[in-house]
PDB file of C-alpha atoms in Angstrom:
ATOM      1  CA  MET A 768      -1.884  17.496   1.727  1.00 86.00           C
ATOM      2  CA  ILE A 769       1.386  15.852   0.736  1.00 91.00           C
ATOM      3  CA  ARG A 770       3.548  18.156  -1.343  1.00 93.00           C
ATOM      4  CA  PHE A 771       6.745  17.363  -3.253  1.00 92.00           C
ATOM      5  CA  GLU A 772       8.738  20.505  -4.031  1.00 94.00           C
ATOM      6  CA  HIS A 773      11.707  20.195  -6.408  1.00 95.00           C
ATOM      7  CA  VAL A 774      12.373  16.640  -5.221  1.00 93.00           C
ATOM      8  CA  THR A 775      15.269  14.703  -6.660  1.00 91.00           C
ATOM      9  CA  ALA A 776      15.373  11.091  -5.496  1.00 91.00           C
ATOM     10  CA  GLY A 777      17.112   7.857  -6.301  1.00 88.00           C
ATOM     11  CA  TYR A 778      19.143   5.042  -4.871  1.00 84.00           C
ATOM     12  CA  ASP A 779      22.312   3.107  -5.617  1.00 85.00           C
ATOM     13  CA  GLY A 780      23.624   6.044  -7.651  1.00 84.00           C
ATOM     14  CA  LYS A 781      20.603   6.066  -9.982  1.00 87.00           C
ATOM     15  CA  ILE A 782      18.348   9.138 -10.151  1.00 88.00           C
ATOM     16  CA  ILE A 783      14.662   8.194 -10.393  1.00 87.00           C
ATOM     17  CA  PHE A 784      13.079  11.662 -10.145  1.00 84.00           C
ATOM     18  CA  ARG A 785      14.655  15.045 -10.772  1.00 88.00           C
ATOM     19  CA  ASP A 786      12.959  18.307  -9.728  1.00 90.00           C
ATOM     20  CA  LEU A 787       9.590  16.590  -9.122  1.00 88.00           C
ATOM     21  CA  ASN A 788       6.730  18.877  -8.103  1.00 90.00           C
ATOM     22  CA  VAL A 789       3.451  17.157  -7.266  1.00 89.00           C
ATOM     23  CA  GLN A 790       0.830  17.194  -4.537  1.00 90.00           C
ATOM     24  CA  PHE A 791      -1.649  14.671  -3.183  1.00 90.00           C
ATOM     25  CA  GLU A 792      -4.753  15.935  -1.413  1.00 88.00           C
ATOM     26  CA  ASP A 793      -5.942  14.426   1.866  1.00 85.00           C
ATOM     27  CA  GLY A 794      -9.010  12.220   1.758  1.00 87.00           C
ATOM     28  CA  ARG A 795      -8.399  11.094  -1.828  1.00 93.00           C
ATOM     29  CA  ARG A 796      -7.830   7.720  -3.394  1.00 96.00           C
ATOM     30  CA  ILE A 797      -5.033   7.832  -5.951  1.00 96.00           C
ATOM     31  CA  ALA A 798      -3.684   5.092  -8.215  1.00 96.00           C
ATOM     32  CA  LEU A 799      -0.208   5.625  -9.605  1.00 94.00           C
ATOM     33  CA  MET A 800       0.182   3.914 -12.948  1.00 93.00           C
ATOM     34  CA  GLY A 801       3.086   3.517 -15.311  1.00 85.00           C
ATOM     35  CA  PRO A 802       5.441   0.886 -16.677  1.00 82.00           C
ATOM     36  CA  SER A 803       7.721  -1.045 -14.348  1.00 81.00           C
ATOM     37  CA  GLY A 804      10.796   0.913 -13.350  1.00 76.00           C
ATOM     38  CA  MET A 805       9.113   4.321 -13.620  1.00 77.00           C
ATOM     39  CA  GLY A 806       9.345   5.071  -9.893  1.00 84.00           C
ATOM     40  CA  LYS A 807       5.951   4.140  -8.473  1.00 89.00           C
ATOM     41  CA  THR A 808       7.433   2.217  -5.536  1.00 91.00           C
ATOM     42  CA  THR A 809      10.100   4.879  -5.024  1.00 91.00           C
ATOM     43  CA  LEU A 810       7.360   7.493  -4.722  1.00 93.00           C
ATOM     44  CA  LEU A 811       5.584   5.445  -2.039  1.00 94.00           C
ATOM     45  CA  ARG A 812       8.865   4.920  -0.161  1.00 94.00           C
ATOM     46  CA  LEU A 813       9.470   8.692  -0.197  1.00 93.00           C
ATOM     47  CA  ILE A 814       5.996   9.375   1.179  1.00 92.00           C
ATOM     48  CA  ALA A 815       6.467   6.747   3.903  1.00 92.00           C
ATOM     49  CA  GLY A 816       9.816   8.228   4.892  1.00 90.00           C
ATOM     50  CA  LEU A 817      11.658   5.024   4.024  1.00 92.00           C
ATOM     51  CA  LEU A 818      13.710   6.906   1.455  1.00 91.00           C
ATOM     52  CA  ALA A 819      14.954  10.465   1.837  1.00 92.00           C
ATOM     53  CA  PRO A 820      15.098  12.829  -1.115  1.00 94.00           C
ATOM     54  CA  ILE A 821      18.530  13.783  -2.397  1.00 93.00           C
ATOM     55  CA  GLU A 822      17.265  17.338  -2.921  1.00 94.00           C
ATOM     56  CA  GLY A 823      14.003  19.151  -2.393  1.00 94.00           C
ATOM     57  CA  LYS A 824      11.327  19.010   0.230  1.00 94.00           C
ATOM     58  CA  ILE A 825       8.402  16.708   1.028  1.00 92.00           C
ATOM     59  CA  SER A 826       5.805  18.180   3.373  1.00 90.00           C
ATOM     60  CA  GLY A 827       2.498  17.049   4.823  1.00 86.00           C
ATOM     61  CA  ILE A 828       3.697  13.752   6.269  1.00 83.00           C
ATOM     62  CA  GLY A 829       5.284  12.787   9.540  1.00 71.00           C
ATOM     63  CA  GLY A 830       4.552  14.377  12.870  1.00 70.00           C
ATOM     64  CA  GLU A 831       1.079  13.378  13.979  1.00 71.00           C
ATOM     65  CA  ASN A 832       0.175  11.851  10.611  1.00 77.00           C
ATOM     66  CA  LYS A 833       0.307   8.072  10.745  1.00 87.00           C
ATOM     67  CA  VAL A 834       1.073   6.155   7.537  1.00 91.00           C
ATOM     68  CA  SER A 835       0.336   2.475   6.947  1.00 95.00           C
ATOM     69  CA  PHE A 836       2.222   0.661   4.171  1.00 95.00           C
ATOM     70  CA  LEU A 837       1.279  -2.497   2.285  1.00 96.00           C
ATOM     71  CA  PHE A 838       4.482  -3.535   0.520  1.00 95.00           C
ATOM     72  CA  GLN A 839       4.667  -5.552  -2.715  1.00 93.00           C
ATOM     73  CA  GLU A 840       5.985  -8.437  -0.613  1.00 95.00           C
ATOM     74  CA  ASP A 841       3.678  -9.660   2.134  1.00 95.00           C
ATOM     75  CA  ARG A 842       6.408  -9.495   4.804  1.00 96.00           C
ATOM     76  CA  LEU A 843       4.571 -11.805   7.195  1.00 97.00           C
ATOM     77  CA  LEU A 844       6.459 -13.215  10.162  1.00 98.00           C
ATOM     78  CA  PRO A 845       6.683 -16.959   9.391  1.00 97.00           C
ATOM     79  CA  TRP A 846       6.833 -17.971  13.063  1.00 98.00           C
ATOM     80  CA  GLU A 847       3.548 -16.182  13.858  1.00 98.00           C
ATOM     81  CA  THR A 848      -0.003 -17.179  12.967  1.00 98.00           C
ATOM     82  CA  ALA A 849      -2.164 -15.011  10.731  1.00 98.00           C
ATOM     83  CA  LYS A 850      -3.907 -13.642  13.811  1.00 98.00           C
ATOM     84  CA  ARG A 851      -0.620 -12.784  15.567  1.00 98.00           C
ATOM     85  CA  ASN A 852       0.768 -11.166  12.399  1.00 98.00           C
ATOM     86  CA  VAL A 853      -2.178  -8.762  12.432  1.00 98.00           C
ATOM     87  CA  ALA A 854      -2.431  -8.387  16.221  1.00 98.00           C
ATOM     88  CA  LEU A 855       1.197  -7.239  16.364  1.00 97.00           C
ATOM     89  CA  VAL A 856      -0.001  -3.814  15.164  1.00 97.00           C
ATOM     90  CA  SER A 857      -3.410  -3.831  16.890  1.00 96.00           C
ATOM     91  CA  ASP A 858      -5.100  -6.301  19.236  1.00 96.00           C
ATOM     92  CA  ASP A 859      -6.630  -9.779  19.032  1.00 96.00           C
ATOM     93  CA  GLN A 860     -10.194  -8.535  18.547  1.00 97.00           C
ATOM     94  CA  THR A 861      -9.263  -6.209  15.669  1.00 97.00           C
ATOM     95  CA  ALA A 862      -7.131  -8.946  14.108  1.00 97.00           C
ATOM     96  CA  GLU A 863     -10.002 -11.465  14.224  1.00 97.00           C
ATOM     97  CA  LYS A 864     -12.470  -8.959  12.768  1.00 97.00           C
ATOM     98  CA  LEU A 865     -10.220  -7.932   9.871  1.00 98.00           C
ATOM     99  CA  LEU A 866      -9.162 -11.488   9.077  1.00 98.00           C
ATOM    100  CA  ALA A 867     -12.829 -12.489   8.915  1.00 98.00           C
ATOM    101  CA  LEU A 868     -13.487  -9.567   6.545  1.00 97.00           C
ATOM    102  CA  MET A 869     -10.542 -10.789   4.444  1.00 97.00           C
ATOM    103  CA  GLU A 870     -12.184 -14.251   4.341  1.00 97.00           C
ATOM    104  CA  ILE A 871      -9.411 -15.984   6.281  1.00 97.00           C
ATOM    105  CA  GLU A 872     -11.229 -18.970   7.762  1.00 95.00           C
ATOM    106  CA  ASN A 873      -8.466 -20.173  10.082  1.00 97.00           C
ATOM    107  CA  PRO A 874      -6.654 -17.265  11.765  1.00 97.00           C
ATOM    108  CA  ASN A 875      -4.389 -19.754  13.570  1.00 98.00           C
ATOM    109  CA  GLN A 876      -2.637 -20.879  10.389  1.00 97.00           C
ATOM    110  CA  TYR A 877       0.982 -19.986   9.797  1.00 98.00           C
ATOM    111  CA  PRO A 878       1.991 -18.292   6.540  1.00 97.00           C
ATOM    112  CA  ARG A 879       3.635 -21.495   5.227  1.00 97.00           C
ATOM    113  CA  GLU A 880       0.241 -23.225   5.519  1.00 97.00           C
ATOM    114  CA  MET A 881      -1.510 -20.584   3.379  1.00 97.00           C
ATOM    115  CA  SER A 882      -1.781 -19.934  -0.333  1.00 95.00           C
ATOM    116  CA  GLY A 883      -0.190 -16.791  -1.760  1.00 95.00           C
ATOM    117  CA  GLY A 884      -3.592 -15.128  -2.008  1.00 96.00           C
ATOM    118  CA  MET A 885      -4.346 -15.883   1.631  1.00 97.00           C
ATOM    119  CA  GLN A 886      -0.985 -14.482   2.694  1.00 97.00           C
ATOM    120  CA  ARG A 887      -1.729 -11.327   0.701  1.00 97.00           C
ATOM    121  CA  ARG A 888      -5.063 -10.883   2.476  1.00 98.00           C
ATOM    122  CA  VAL A 889      -3.364 -11.281   5.873  1.00 98.00           C
ATOM    123  CA  ALA A 890      -0.881  -8.561   4.860  1.00 98.00           C
ATOM    124  CA  ILE A 891      -3.798  -6.313   3.830  1.00 98.00           C
ATOM    125  CA  ALA A 892      -5.541  -6.998   7.148  1.00 98.00           C
ATOM    126  CA  ARG A 893      -2.349  -6.025   8.998  1.00 98.00           C
ATOM    127  CA  ALA A 894      -2.049  -2.753   7.034  1.00 97.00           C
ATOM    128  CA  LEU A 895      -5.679  -1.939   7.841  1.00 97.00           C
ATOM    129  CA  ALA A 896      -5.203  -2.881  11.498  1.00 97.00           C
ATOM    130  CA  PHE A 897      -2.286  -0.485  11.787  1.00 95.00           C
ATOM    131  CA  GLY A 898      -4.682   2.256  10.741  1.00 88.00           C
ATOM    132  CA  GLY A 899      -3.514   5.751  10.116  1.00 84.00           C
ATOM    133  CA  ASP A 900      -4.272   8.814   8.124  1.00 88.00           C
ATOM    134  CA  LEU A 901      -2.928   7.390   4.876  1.00 94.00           C
ATOM    135  CA  LEU A 902      -2.688   3.882   3.461  1.00 96.00           C
ATOM    136  CA  LEU A 903       0.066   3.292   0.919  1.00 96.00           C
ATOM    137  CA  MET A 904      -0.402   0.112  -1.136  1.00 97.00           C
ATOM    138  CA  ASP A 905       2.145  -1.255  -3.588  1.00 96.00           C
ATOM    139  CA  GLU A 906       0.324  -3.531  -6.056  1.00 95.00           C
ATOM    140  CA  PRO A 907      -2.215  -4.571  -3.418  1.00 96.00           C
ATOM    141  CA  PHE A 908      -4.210  -7.167  -5.348  1.00 96.00           C
ATOM    142  CA  LYS A 909      -1.470  -9.435  -6.691  1.00 91.00           C
ATOM    143  CA  GLY A 910      -2.397 -13.075  -6.316  1.00 89.00           C
ATOM    144  CA  LEU A 911      -6.142 -12.409  -5.935  1.00 93.00           C
ATOM    145  CA  ASP A 912      -8.704 -13.468  -8.518  1.00 91.00           C
ATOM    146  CA  GLU A 913     -11.126 -10.910  -9.926  1.00 91.00           C
ATOM    147  CA  GLU A 914     -14.069 -11.724  -7.643  1.00 92.00           C
ATOM    148  CA  LEU A 915     -11.903 -11.737  -4.532  1.00 95.00           C
ATOM    149  CA  ARG A 916     -10.295  -8.439  -5.561  1.00 95.00           C
ATOM    150  CA  ALA A 917     -13.716  -6.800  -5.627  1.00 96.00           C
ATOM    151  CA  ARG A 918     -14.614  -8.051  -2.137  1.00 97.00           C
ATOM    152  CA  VAL A 919     -11.221  -7.102  -0.680  1.00 97.00           C
ATOM    153  CA  ALA A 920     -11.333  -3.665  -2.345  1.00 97.00           C
ATOM    154  CA  LYS A 921     -14.715  -3.042  -0.716  1.00 96.00           C
ATOM    155  CA  VAL A 922     -13.270  -3.815   2.733  1.00 97.00           C
ATOM    156  CA  ILE A 923     -10.303  -1.523   2.106  1.00 97.00           C
ATOM    157  CA  ARG A 924     -12.565   1.322   0.921  1.00 95.00           C
ATOM    158  CA  GLU A 925     -14.798   0.953   3.962  1.00 94.00           C
ATOM    159  CA  ASN A 926     -11.857   1.031   6.390  1.00 92.00           C
ATOM    160  CA  THR A 927      -9.599   3.724   4.896  1.00 90.00           C
ATOM    161  CA  LYS A 928     -10.048   7.328   3.883  1.00 85.00           C
ATOM    162  CA  SER A 929      -6.834   8.363   2.082  1.00 93.00           C
ATOM    163  CA  ILE A 930      -5.096   5.880  -0.207  1.00 96.00           C
ATOM    164  CA  ILE A 931      -2.184   6.094  -2.599  1.00 96.00           C
ATOM    165  CA  MET A 932      -1.617   2.848  -4.453  1.00 96.00           C
ATOM    166  CA  THR A 933       0.382   1.522  -7.371  1.00 95.00           C
ATOM    167  CA  THR A 934      -1.081  -0.741 -10.000  1.00 93.00           C
ATOM    168  CA  HIS A 935      -0.663  -1.796 -13.612  1.00 89.00           C
ATOM    169  CA  ASP A 936      -4.395  -2.460 -14.000  1.00 90.00           C
ATOM    170  CA  GLU A 937      -6.992   0.286 -14.474  1.00 93.00           C
ATOM    171  CA  ARG A 938      -9.674  -2.109 -13.221  1.00 93.00           C
ATOM    172  CA  GLU A 939      -7.955  -2.177  -9.813  1.00 94.00           C
ATOM    173  CA  ALA A 940      -7.972   1.621  -9.696  1.00 95.00           C
ATOM    174  CA  ASP A 941     -11.686   1.532 -10.549  1.00 95.00           C
ATOM    175  CA  LEU A 942     -12.337  -0.981  -7.753  1.00 95.00           C
ATOM    176  CA  MET A 943     -10.808   1.469  -5.298  1.00 95.00           C
ATOM    177  CA  GLY A 944     -12.601   4.468  -6.765  1.00 94.00           C
ATOM    178  CA  ALA A 945      -9.157   5.955  -7.296  1.00 96.00           C
ATOM    179  CA  LYS A 946      -8.091   8.817  -9.515  1.00 94.00           C
ATOM    180  CA  ILE A 947      -5.411   7.570 -11.909  1.00 94.00           C
ATOM    181  CA  ILE A 948      -2.159   9.499 -12.111  1.00 91.00           C
ATOM    182  CA  ARG A 949       0.158   8.274 -14.854  1.00 90.00           C
ATOM    183  CA  ILE A 950       3.796   8.733 -13.989  1.00 84.00           C
ATOM    184  CA  ASP A 951       5.244   7.908 -17.399  1.00 73.00           C
ATOM    185  CA  GLY A 952       8.012  10.355 -18.113  1.00 59.00           C
ATOM    186  CA  TRP A 953       8.654  11.256 -14.478  1.00 57.00           C
ATOM    187  CA  ILE A 954      11.823   9.178 -14.457  1.00 54.00           C
ATOM    188  CA  ASP A 955      15.098  10.937 -15.135  1.00 45.00           C
TER     189      ASP A 955
END
């Protein structure tokens, strides 16, 4: 279980959360929803350890717990093929399997040769290949049409136990079978 106790967090001199107390149970799928600028991404960055709280304590992460993160940006290495981008965190066989599940027909393409939706699916495959106890996803389905979202969501559900994601769309939360937590009003 991830527990935030009296957490104050922010960046660049701006406080995003003050005295936040919340917990996320293991083995759950959670969708954080709220308007832009309400701290959804900040919350994921805190959980991943990419941002330290100014005050308070976050427990239940780190140590032996492995966290995989799908950022809003795809962050693919442009000089590597789709297969190599995924194999960097796993192996060639896992990369090929996950890329096939993500409906990437040519794993030897470079990111510049792919559409935005294809690049997004490669990034999802890489996050799944990394594995871990928890998958954090920041707006995971951007650039994917509705039918493709459903197929990709199924692959994610079948390959991940605990998920915390951000979205602006309740339908995406439903696709993931996620409990919606609205974070309106959490911002300082």
